[in-house]
């Protein structure tokens, strides 16, 4: 008999979590204005709000914390981090930052100006925010297939070469760089193929443009290339990552995802001019160039985490768990963005809560229902997160309306996944009775989903 699959690690430290009653949750959620970001974490049983900064570090990473060099300038921890990044990516210039959006802020302060257009495969919301705040346009070039949640194709995160060509043919002079987000979070944690990265590079070269990777989940992307794309099965994750980055000019990185640290990020590039242009903004916003908002110990843990999570076994354990939750939902017929993504399952809320009108935010309503059912905290990646159009101020109902269940790395077991699946099934079973959603009572002008206040209709 073939041995079953099991995790590539064992557990050395645990943290208790607590259940609550439905009555308690009704009150808590009301107090939180039906926005799960406003809930104190102790009121959550299983927390799938994000996979960002919520992973469990390894014993090696914790050991690295003890060896942090906290020198203000020139700390050995910085050089360890820089060497690791250069080895994995080929990028020579490294600017540490305290997280991913800080990397965006520093680099875009140099690169993005009013009137610019930044084409990309589904810009993450902070990325879009940093572009739009500079009165530039985040121009989506994601493949149309990503919009059909039930279509099962291997690389649903791809950029559409024709859309990229079209925007460059018309506006090349306004494009400071092309952005490729790996994996494509907004489209469902879906990967981008090596073939697609090559195509984007070729088009960029034809127009003399540079390519920037938003690399928060690049290792998960490399895993999908290895397991799904012809010609890569026998290559290591590190070899695949190296080839991926060979098609880019630079990267921003939220290390809170694939480097499995609680806080951290960086910019890396092969171009001296990008480094020189951005470094002053690092000093201004983040800190001196050899720490950029991070402690020495955090840079040590980051370097070790990057190394560990570009090994196949760690990624295999992680991505199989996401797939496991997907299989459980399949048993119950619950529709999600197919195939299962690298870091999360994205429930297609408009296909579940068919009686809730879009103006009453189906995915947010499903987020609320799941929390009330079992104290499980997901997160809306839908109409609220999409913000209003900066020009018309209308809600943007054009995209998908999803409930994201993001799975922290090395934190929950498959028993927890079973609880999530059954809780969702219970909500799914009473979906016909859910006819009303939520309405906004207060919202911020940009990135409203963190602080929005809602009431039940
Ligand atoms: N880019 C991508 C693709 C992201 O998913 C995120 C964060 C960022 C950039 C910004 O990085 O949080 O370190 O400042 N995503 C988190 C999430 C917040 O829940 O998906 P950050």
Short mmCIF file of C-alpha atoms and ligand atoms in Angstrom, two decimals:
data_model
loop_
_atom_site.label_atom_id
_atom_site.label_comp_id
_atom_site.label_asym_id
_atom_site.label_seq_id
_atom_site.Cartn_x
_atom_site.Cartn_y
_atom_site.Cartn_z
CA UNK A 1 0.00 0.00 0.00
CA UNK A 2 1.29 3.46 -0.87
CA UNK A 3 2.07 5.56 2.19
CA UNK A 4 -0.23 8.57 2.66
CA UNK A 5 1.06 12.12 2.39
CA UNK A 6 2.09 13.95 5.57
CA UNK A 7 3.59 17.31 6.51
CA UNK A 8 7.34 17.83 5.99
CA UNK A 9 7.73 19.18 9.56
CA UNK A 10 6.69 18.39 13.11
CA UNK A 11 5.33 20.84 15.68
CA UNK A 12 7.56 22.17 18.47
CA UNK A 13 5.45 24.99 19.92
CA UNK A 14 1.69 25.52 20.07
CA UNK A 15 -0.70 28.40 20.76
CA UNK A 16 -4.17 27.76 22.21
CA UNK A 17 -7.21 28.94 20.25
CA UNK A 18 -10.75 29.26 21.54
CA UNK A 19 -14.29 28.61 20.40
CA UNK A 20 -17.17 30.95 21.17
CA UNK A 21 -20.96 30.84 21.07
CA UNK A 22 -23.07 32.15 18.23
CA UNK A 23 -24.63 34.62 20.65
CA UNK A 24 -21.21 36.06 21.52
CA UNK A 25 -20.27 36.30 17.88
CA UNK A 26 -23.50 38.13 17.00
CA UNK A 27 -22.63 40.81 19.55
CA UNK A 28 -18.93 40.98 18.69
CA UNK A 29 -19.59 41.36 14.98
CA UNK A 30 -22.17 44.06 15.58
CA UNK A 31 -19.61 45.91 17.71
CA UNK A 32 -17.14 45.51 14.83
CA UNK A 33 -19.61 47.10 12.37
CA UNK A 34 -19.75 43.84 10.40
CA UNK A 35 -16.14 44.34 9.35
CA UNK A 36 -14.00 41.38 10.41
CA UNK A 37 -10.86 43.55 10.36
CA UNK A 38 -12.34 45.31 13.39
CA UNK A 39 -12.64 42.10 15.44
CA UNK A 40 -10.11 41.52 18.22
CA UNK A 41 -8.26 38.32 17.26
CA UNK A 42 -9.26 36.60 20.52
CA UNK A 43 -12.81 36.59 19.17
CA UNK A 44 -11.70 34.43 16.24
CA UNK A 45 -11.42 30.63 16.34
CA UNK A 46 -9.75 29.89 13.00
CA UNK A 47 -8.17 32.93 11.40
CA UNK A 48 -7.95 32.88 7.62
CA UNK A 49 -8.02 36.65 7.14
CA UNK A 50 -4.59 36.53 5.55
CA UNK A 51 -1.53 34.40 4.94
CA UNK A 52 0.59 37.53 5.41
CA UNK A 53 2.84 37.65 8.46
CA UNK A 54 0.80 34.86 10.06
CA UNK A 55 3.05 31.91 9.28
CA UNK A 56 4.97 29.85 11.85
CA UNK A 57 8.72 30.33 11.74
CA UNK A 58 10.98 27.29 11.91
CA UNK A 59 13.42 26.46 14.70
CA UNK A 60 16.19 27.53 12.28
CA UNK A 61 14.59 30.95 11.85
CA UNK A 62 14.18 31.41 15.61
CA UNK A 63 17.81 30.44 16.07
CA UNK A 64 18.71 33.09 13.50
CA UNK A 65 16.81 35.67 15.57
CA UNK A 66 19.32 35.17 18.39
CA UNK A 67 22.21 35.97 16.09
CA UNK A 68 20.82 39.25 14.74
CA UNK A 69 23.35 42.02 14.29
CA UNK A 70 21.62 45.19 15.44
CA UNK A 71 24.30 47.59 14.22
CA UNK A 72 22.74 50.69 12.75
CA UNK A 73 24.90 50.63 9.63
CA UNK A 74 26.47 47.68 7.82
CA UNK A 75 25.02 44.92 10.00
CA UNK A 76 26.10 41.39 9.07
CA UNK A 77 22.40 40.48 9.06
CA UNK A 78 21.91 42.80 6.09
CA UNK A 79 24.73 41.23 4.13
CA UNK A 80 23.41 37.72 4.86
CA UNK A 81 20.03 38.79 3.58
CA UNK A 82 21.46 40.51 0.53
CA UNK A 83 23.60 37.49 -0.38
CA UNK A 84 20.62 35.16 -0.07
CA UNK A 85 18.47 37.38 -2.28
CA UNK A 86 21.21 37.73 -4.88
CA UNK A 87 21.74 33.97 -4.94
CA UNK A 88 18.02 33.24 -5.36
CA UNK A 89 17.17 36.00 -7.84
CA UNK A 90 20.34 37.16 -9.51
CA UNK A 91 19.56 40.75 -8.41
CA UNK A 92 22.62 42.55 -7.14
CA UNK A 93 21.05 45.62 -5.51
CA UNK A 94 18.88 45.14 -2.42
CA UNK A 95 16.93 47.66 -0.34
CA UNK A 96 15.26 46.23 2.78
CA UNK A 97 11.87 47.65 3.81
CA UNK A 98 9.52 46.87 6.66
CA UNK A 99 6.94 45.16 4.41
CA UNK A 100 5.76 44.87 0.81
CA UNK A 101 3.80 48.09 0.52
CA UNK A 102 6.81 49.96 1.90
CA UNK A 103 8.89 48.50 -0.93
CA UNK A 104 6.21 49.76 -3.33
CA UNK A 105 6.20 53.17 -1.71
CA UNK A 106 9.97 53.54 -1.89
CA UNK A 107 10.37 52.31 -5.46
CA UNK A 108 7.25 53.98 -6.86
CA UNK A 109 8.27 57.29 -5.30
CA UNK A 110 11.09 57.17 -7.82
CA UNK A 111 9.36 55.46 -10.75
CA UNK A 112 5.68 56.46 -10.86
CA UNK A 113 4.48 59.95 -11.75
CA UNK A 114 1.21 61.70 -12.49
CA UNK A 115 -0.32 60.53 -15.77
CA UNK A 116 1.67 57.28 -15.91
CA UNK A 117 0.12 53.93 -16.75
CA UNK A 118 1.33 50.77 -15.03
CA UNK A 119 0.04 47.66 -16.84
CA UNK A 120 -0.17 44.55 -14.69
CA UNK A 121 -1.95 41.23 -14.07
CA UNK A 122 -4.30 42.30 -11.24
CA UNK A 123 -2.41 44.81 -9.10
CA UNK A 124 -2.78 44.03 -5.41
CA UNK A 125 -4.77 46.72 -3.58
CA UNK A 126 -1.79 48.41 -1.91
CA UNK A 127 0.03 48.36 -5.23
CA UNK A 128 -2.96 49.92 -6.95
CA UNK A 129 -3.24 52.39 -4.07
CA UNK A 130 0.38 53.48 -4.46
CA UNK A 131 -0.14 53.98 -8.19
CA UNK A 132 -3.47 55.79 -7.94
CA UNK A 133 -2.30 57.98 -5.06
CA UNK A 134 0.33 59.29 -7.50
CA UNK A 135 -2.46 60.13 -9.98
CA UNK A 136 -1.35 57.34 -12.27
CA UNK A 137 -3.40 54.43 -13.65
CA UNK A 138 -3.16 50.75 -12.71
CA UNK A 139 -4.11 49.14 -16.05
CA UNK A 140 -5.32 45.57 -15.72
CA UNK A 141 -4.04 43.08 -18.32
CA UNK A 142 -5.06 39.82 -16.63
CA UNK A 143 -6.24 37.06 -18.97
CA UNK A 144 -10.04 37.00 -19.37
CA UNK A 145 -10.13 33.36 -18.28
CA UNK A 146 -9.41 34.46 -14.70
CA UNK A 147 -12.92 35.89 -14.53
CA UNK A 148 -14.60 32.53 -15.04
CA UNK A 149 -14.25 30.90 -11.63
CA UNK A 150 -15.40 27.49 -12.85
CA UNK A 151 -12.89 27.23 -15.69
CA UNK A 152 -10.03 24.92 -14.73
CA UNK A 153 -6.77 25.97 -16.42
CA UNK A 154 -3.23 25.69 -15.01
CA UNK A 155 -2.05 29.31 -15.26
CA UNK A 156 -5.03 31.52 -14.60
CA UNK A 157 -2.84 34.29 -13.19
CA UNK A 158 -1.20 35.11 -16.52
CA UNK A 159 -0.92 38.53 -18.12
CA UNK A 160 -2.61 38.70 -21.52
CA UNK A 161 0.10 39.49 -24.10
CA UNK A 162 -2.47 41.07 -26.44
CA UNK A 163 -3.71 43.43 -23.74
CA UNK A 164 -0.12 44.35 -22.94
CA UNK A 165 0.66 45.00 -26.61
CA UNK A 166 -2.47 47.12 -26.95
CA UNK A 167 -1.67 49.42 -24.04
CA UNK A 168 1.96 49.77 -25.12
CA UNK A 169 1.05 50.42 -28.76
CA UNK A 170 -1.11 53.34 -27.67
CA UNK A 171 0.60 54.69 -24.53
CA UNK A 172 4.19 53.43 -24.45
CA UNK A 173 5.52 56.86 -23.50
CA UNK A 174 3.40 56.83 -20.33
CA UNK A 175 4.46 53.38 -19.11
CA UNK A 176 7.31 53.49 -16.55
CA UNK A 177 7.43 49.67 -16.20
CA UNK A 178 5.30 46.55 -16.52
CA UNK A 179 4.21 44.81 -13.33
CA UNK A 180 3.78 41.05 -12.99
CA UNK A 181 2.33 39.78 -9.72
CA UNK A 182 3.40 36.22 -8.87
CA UNK A 183 1.26 34.49 -7.84
CA UNK A 184 -1.74 36.57 -8.87
CA UNK A 185 -3.39 37.11 -5.49
CA UNK A 186 -6.45 39.04 -6.64
CA UNK A 187 -7.31 36.46 -9.32
CA UNK A 188 -7.28 33.73 -6.67
CA UNK A 189 -3.66 32.94 -5.84
CA UNK A 190 -3.33 31.73 -9.43
CA UNK A 191 0.11 31.19 -10.93
CA UNK A 192 1.82 32.77 -13.92
CA UNK A 193 3.57 30.38 -16.31
CA UNK A 194 7.22 30.61 -17.28
CA UNK A 195 6.03 30.86 -20.89
CA UNK A 196 4.00 33.94 -19.95
CA UNK A 197 6.92 35.55 -18.13
CA UNK A 198 8.99 35.00 -21.26
CA UNK A 199 6.30 36.56 -23.45
CA UNK A 200 6.00 39.61 -21.22
CA UNK A 201 9.79 40.01 -21.34
CA UNK A 202 9.81 39.83 -25.14
CA UNK A 203 7.10 42.47 -25.48
CA UNK A 204 8.79 44.70 -22.91
CA UNK A 205 12.06 44.43 -24.82
CA UNK A 206 10.38 45.41 -28.05
CA UNK A 207 9.15 48.62 -26.42
CA UNK A 208 12.30 49.21 -24.40
CA UNK A 209 10.41 48.81 -21.09
CA UNK A 210 11.43 47.24 -17.81
CA UNK A 211 9.54 44.54 -15.93
CA UNK A 212 8.94 44.53 -12.18
CA UNK A 213 7.74 41.44 -10.31
CA UNK A 214 5.50 41.83 -7.28
CA UNK A 215 6.98 38.68 -5.80
CA UNK A 216 5.12 38.11 -2.53
CA UNK A 217 4.37 34.48 -3.47
CA UNK A 218 7.08 33.75 -6.03
CA UNK A 219 8.03 30.41 -4.42
CA UNK A 220 4.45 29.15 -4.64
CA UNK A 221 4.46 30.29 -8.27
CA UNK A 222 7.65 28.30 -8.87
CA UNK A 223 5.98 25.23 -7.32
CA UNK A 224 3.13 25.46 -9.82
CA UNK A 225 5.58 25.82 -12.70
CA UNK A 226 7.38 22.69 -11.52
CA UNK A 227 4.20 20.67 -11.11
CA UNK A 228 2.17 22.00 -14.07
CA UNK A 229 4.40 23.33 -16.85
CA UNK A 230 6.11 21.04 -19.34
CA UNK A 231 9.88 20.88 -18.99
CA UNK A 232 10.16 21.87 -15.32
CA UNK A 233 9.33 18.67 -13.41
CA UNK A 234 12.98 17.82 -12.87
CA UNK A 235 14.17 21.30 -11.97
CA UNK A 236 14.50 22.46 -8.37
CA UNK A 237 12.39 25.32 -7.02
CA UNK A 238 15.55 27.41 -6.72
CA UNK A 239 16.44 26.79 -10.37
CA UNK A 240 12.93 27.71 -11.44
CA UNK A 241 12.91 30.86 -9.31
CA UNK A 242 16.22 31.91 -10.79
CA UNK A 243 14.84 31.52 -14.31
CA UNK A 244 11.65 33.42 -13.40
CA UNK A 245 13.65 36.37 -12.13
CA UNK A 246 15.90 36.30 -15.19
CA UNK A 247 12.91 37.77 -17.07
CA UNK A 248 12.55 40.69 -14.65
CA UNK A 249 14.48 43.89 -14.00
CA UNK A 250 13.59 44.01 -10.37
CA UNK A 251 11.17 42.94 -7.68
CA UNK A 252 9.24 44.21 -4.73
CA UNK A 253 8.68 41.62 -2.04
CA UNK A 254 6.35 41.28 0.86
CA UNK A 255 8.45 38.79 2.82
CA UNK A 256 5.45 38.18 5.11
CA UNK A 257 4.24 35.57 2.64
CA UNK A 258 6.79 33.31 0.98
CA UNK A 259 9.70 34.16 3.29
CA UNK A 260 7.53 33.09 6.28
CA UNK A 261 8.38 35.99 8.55
CA UNK A 262 5.95 38.05 10.57
CA UNK A 263 7.26 41.34 9.20
CA UNK A 264 9.64 42.29 6.43
CA UNK A 265 10.09 43.12 2.77
CA UNK A 266 12.56 44.39 0.21
CA UNK A 267 13.27 45.77 -3.22
CA UNK A 268 15.85 44.02 -5.39
CA UNK A 269 17.04 44.92 -8.86
CA UNK A 270 19.80 44.35 -11.38
CA UNK A 271 19.86 48.05 -12.32
CA UNK A 272 22.04 50.56 -10.56
CA UNK A 273 19.87 53.49 -11.67
CA UNK A 274 16.76 52.02 -9.98
CA UNK A 275 18.77 51.45 -6.82
CA UNK A 276 20.26 54.93 -6.85
CA UNK A 277 16.87 56.50 -7.60
CA UNK A 278 15.02 54.63 -4.87
CA UNK A 279 17.57 54.60 -2.06
CA UNK A 280 16.95 58.15 -0.90
CA UNK A 281 13.27 57.33 -0.39
CA UNK A 282 14.27 54.34 1.73
CA UNK A 283 16.29 56.57 4.01
CA UNK A 284 13.43 59.07 4.14
CA UNK A 285 10.53 56.64 4.75
CA UNK A 286 11.99 53.41 6.13
CA UNK A 287 15.44 53.78 7.62
CA UNK A 288 19.07 53.58 6.69
CA UNK A 289 19.94 51.43 3.66
CA UNK A 290 21.17 48.39 5.59
CA UNK A 291 18.03 47.93 7.69
CA UNK A 292 15.14 49.76 5.99
CA UNK A 293 12.64 49.32 8.80
CA UNK A 294 13.75 45.87 9.94
CA UNK A 295 15.68 44.67 12.98
CA UNK A 296 18.89 42.74 12.35
CA UNK A 297 17.25 39.64 13.83
CA UNK A 298 14.31 39.99 11.45
CA UNK A 299 16.66 40.14 8.46
CA UNK A 300 18.30 36.92 9.67
CA UNK A 301 14.95 35.16 9.96
CA UNK A 302 13.97 36.49 6.53
CA UNK A 303 17.10 35.15 4.85
CA UNK A 304 16.62 31.73 6.43
CA UNK A 305 12.91 31.68 5.58
CA UNK A 306 13.59 32.49 1.93
CA UNK A 307 16.03 29.65 1.75
CA UNK A 308 13.69 27.14 3.43
CA UNK A 309 10.61 28.04 1.49
CA UNK A 310 12.32 27.65 -1.85
CA UNK A 311 12.63 23.94 -1.09
CA UNK A 312 10.06 21.61 -2.64
CA UNK A 313 8.94 19.71 0.47
CA UNK A 314 7.93 22.81 2.37
CA UNK A 315 5.93 24.13 -0.58
CA UNK A 316 4.43 20.71 -1.28
CA UNK A 317 3.08 20.49 2.28
CA UNK A 318 1.68 24.00 2.03
CA UNK A 319 0.00 23.84 -1.34
CA UNK A 320 -1.44 20.38 -0.77
CA UNK A 321 -3.21 21.75 2.30
CA UNK A 322 -4.87 24.46 0.24
CA UNK A 323 -5.86 21.79 -2.30
CA UNK A 324 -7.21 19.62 0.54
CA UNK A 325 -9.63 22.36 1.57
CA UNK A 326 -10.61 22.66 -2.08
CA UNK A 327 -11.39 18.92 -2.27
CA UNK A 328 -13.56 19.14 0.84
CA UNK A 329 -15.53 22.00 -0.70
CA UNK A 330 -15.93 19.96 -3.90
CA UNK A 331 -17.65 17.27 -1.85
CA UNK A 332 -20.26 19.83 -0.85
CA UNK A 333 -20.54 21.49 -4.27
CA UNK A 334 -19.37 24.88 -3.02
CA UNK A 335 -18.11 27.03 -5.93
CA UNK A 336 -14.66 28.58 -5.68
CA UNK A 337 -12.05 29.97 -8.05
CA UNK A 338 -10.74 26.83 -9.77
CA UNK A 339 -8.23 25.32 -9.53
CA UNK A 340 -7.33 25.87 -5.85
CA UNK A 341 -4.75 28.65 -5.51
CA UNK A 342 -1.37 28.65 -3.85
CA UNK A 343 -2.24 30.46 -0.64
CA UNK A 344 -6.01 30.52 -0.42
CA UNK A 345 -9.39 29.30 -1.56
CA UNK A 346 -11.59 32.03 -3.00
CA UNK A 347 -15.31 31.29 -2.70
CA UNK A 348 -17.38 32.71 -5.54
CA UNK A 349 -19.92 34.54 -3.37
CA UNK A 350 -22.18 35.67 -6.20
CA UNK A 351 -22.70 31.99 -7.09
CA UNK A 352 -23.54 31.12 -3.46
CA UNK A 353 -25.66 34.06 -2.27
CA UNK A 354 -27.64 34.45 -5.47
CA UNK A 355 -30.42 36.41 -3.73
CA UNK A 356 -28.14 39.11 -2.32
CA UNK A 357 -27.91 42.00 -4.83
CA UNK A 358 -24.43 43.28 -5.68
CA UNK A 359 -25.26 46.60 -4.02
CA UNK A 360 -25.50 44.62 -0.76
CA UNK A 361 -22.04 43.03 -1.21
CA UNK A 362 -22.51 39.23 -1.41
CA UNK A 363 -18.89 38.34 -0.54
CA UNK A 364 -18.90 40.56 2.53
CA UNK A 365 -22.23 39.00 3.50
CA UNK A 366 -20.74 35.51 3.16
CA UNK A 367 -17.74 36.61 5.25
CA UNK A 368 -20.20 37.70 7.97
CA UNK A 369 -22.19 34.45 7.75
CA UNK A 370 -19.08 32.26 8.02
CA UNK A 371 -17.89 34.12 11.09
CA UNK A 372 -21.30 33.84 12.74
CA UNK A 373 -21.46 30.14 11.90
CA UNK A 374 -18.17 29.05 13.48
CA UNK A 375 -15.91 31.98 14.40
CA UNK A 376 -13.91 31.55 11.19
CA UNK A 377 -12.49 34.78 9.82
CA UNK A 378 -12.07 35.05 6.06
CA UNK A 379 -11.77 38.23 4.11
CA UNK A 380 -13.71 39.87 1.29
CA UNK A 381 -11.77 40.22 -1.94
CA UNK A 382 -14.57 41.76 -3.89
CA UNK A 383 -16.67 44.83 -4.43
CA UNK A 384 -15.72 46.54 -1.17
CA UNK A 385 -12.01 45.92 -1.63
CA UNK A 386 -12.27 47.16 -5.23
CA UNK A 387 -12.90 50.66 -3.88
CA UNK A 388 -14.70 53.34 -5.86
CA UNK A 389 -13.57 54.48 -9.28
CA UNK A 390 -11.23 57.42 -8.58
CA UNK A 391 -12.93 59.51 -11.29
CA UNK A 392 -16.66 58.66 -11.16
CA UNK A 393 -16.69 57.67 -7.43
CA UNK A 394 -19.03 54.80 -8.33
CA UNK A 395 -18.57 51.36 -6.75
CA UNK A 396 -16.54 49.10 -9.02
CA UNK A 397 -18.78 46.09 -9.60
CA UNK A 398 -16.87 44.92 -12.69
CA UNK A 399 -14.64 42.30 -11.06
CA UNK A 400 -15.21 39.14 -9.07
CA UNK A 401 -16.80 39.15 -5.63
CA UNK A 402 -14.97 36.55 -3.57
CA UNK A 403 -14.60 35.39 0.01
CA UNK A 404 -10.93 34.57 0.49
CA UNK A 405 -9.89 31.89 2.94
CA UNK A 406 -6.15 32.51 3.16
CA UNK A 407 -4.24 29.76 4.88
CA UNK A 408 -1.28 30.74 7.07
CA UNK A 409 1.87 28.71 6.42
CA UNK A 410 2.65 25.87 8.87
CA UNK A 411 -0.07 26.97 11.33
CA UNK A 412 -3.29 24.93 11.02
CA UNK A 413 -3.81 21.20 10.50
CA UNK A 414 -6.19 19.52 8.09
CA UNK A 415 -8.58 19.03 11.02
CA UNK A 416 -8.96 22.80 11.03
CA UNK A 417 -9.58 22.67 7.29
CA UNK A 418 -12.38 20.16 7.93
CA UNK A 419 -14.01 22.57 10.39
CA UNK A 420 -13.81 25.35 7.80
CA UNK A 421 -15.30 23.15 5.09
CA UNK A 422 -18.22 21.97 7.22
CA UNK A 423 -18.94 25.49 8.53
CA UNK A 424 -19.13 26.71 4.95
CA UNK A 425 -21.37 23.79 4.03
CA UNK A 426 -23.76 24.77 6.79
CA UNK A 427 -23.96 28.32 5.42
CA UNK A 428 -24.23 26.93 1.88
CA UNK A 429 -27.15 24.71 2.92
CA UNK A 430 -29.16 27.73 4.07
CA UNK A 431 -28.14 30.02 1.21
CA UNK A 432 -31.71 30.27 -0.12
CA UNK A 433 -32.77 31.93 3.14
CA UNK A 434 -30.06 34.59 2.91
CA UNK A 435 -31.74 37.31 0.89
CA UNK A 436 -30.22 40.46 2.35
CA UNK A 437 -26.67 41.67 2.67
CA UNK A 438 -24.95 44.68 4.19
CA UNK A 439 -24.80 48.40 3.50
CA UNK A 440 -21.99 50.88 4.09
CA UNK A 441 -22.47 53.46 6.83
CA UNK A 442 -18.93 54.88 6.74
CA UNK A 443 -15.95 54.40 4.40
CA UNK A 444 -12.48 55.81 3.81
CA UNK A 445 -11.80 57.40 0.40
CA UNK A 446 -9.16 54.79 -0.49
CA UNK A 447 -8.45 51.21 0.70
CA UNK A 448 -11.76 51.30 2.46
CA UNK A 449 -12.07 47.61 3.26
CA UNK A 450 -9.84 47.76 6.35
CA UNK A 451 -11.94 50.36 8.13
CA UNK A 452 -15.34 50.30 6.43
CA UNK A 453 -18.34 50.30 8.75
CA UNK A 454 -21.42 48.32 7.73
CA UNK A 455 -24.87 47.40 8.93
CA UNK A 456 -27.14 44.52 7.97
CA UNK A 457 -29.88 45.38 5.49
N1 LIG B 1 1.63 42.44 -3.20
C1 LIG B 1 0.83 41.38 -3.04
C2 LIG B 1 0.59 40.44 -4.18
C3 LIG B 1 0.22 41.16 -1.80
O1 LIG B 1 -0.59 40.11 -1.65
C4 LIG B 1 0.48 42.06 -0.74
C5 LIG B 1 -0.15 41.87 0.56
C6 LIG B 1 1.34 43.14 -0.96
C7 LIG B 1 1.89 43.29 -2.21
C8 LIG B 1 1.65 44.12 0.13
O2 LIG B 1 2.49 43.57 1.05
O3 LIG B 1 1.18 43.51 3.18
O4 LIG B 1 3.66 43.28 3.17
O5 LIG B 1 2.62 45.44 2.68
N2 LIG B 1 -1.09 41.08 0.77
C9 LIG B 1 -1.69 40.75 2.04
C10 LIG B 1 -2.86 39.88 1.78
C11 LIG B 1 -2.00 41.91 2.91
O6 LIG B 1 -3.63 39.63 2.73
O7 LIG B 1 -3.05 39.38 0.65
P1 LIG B 1 2.48 43.97 2.61
#
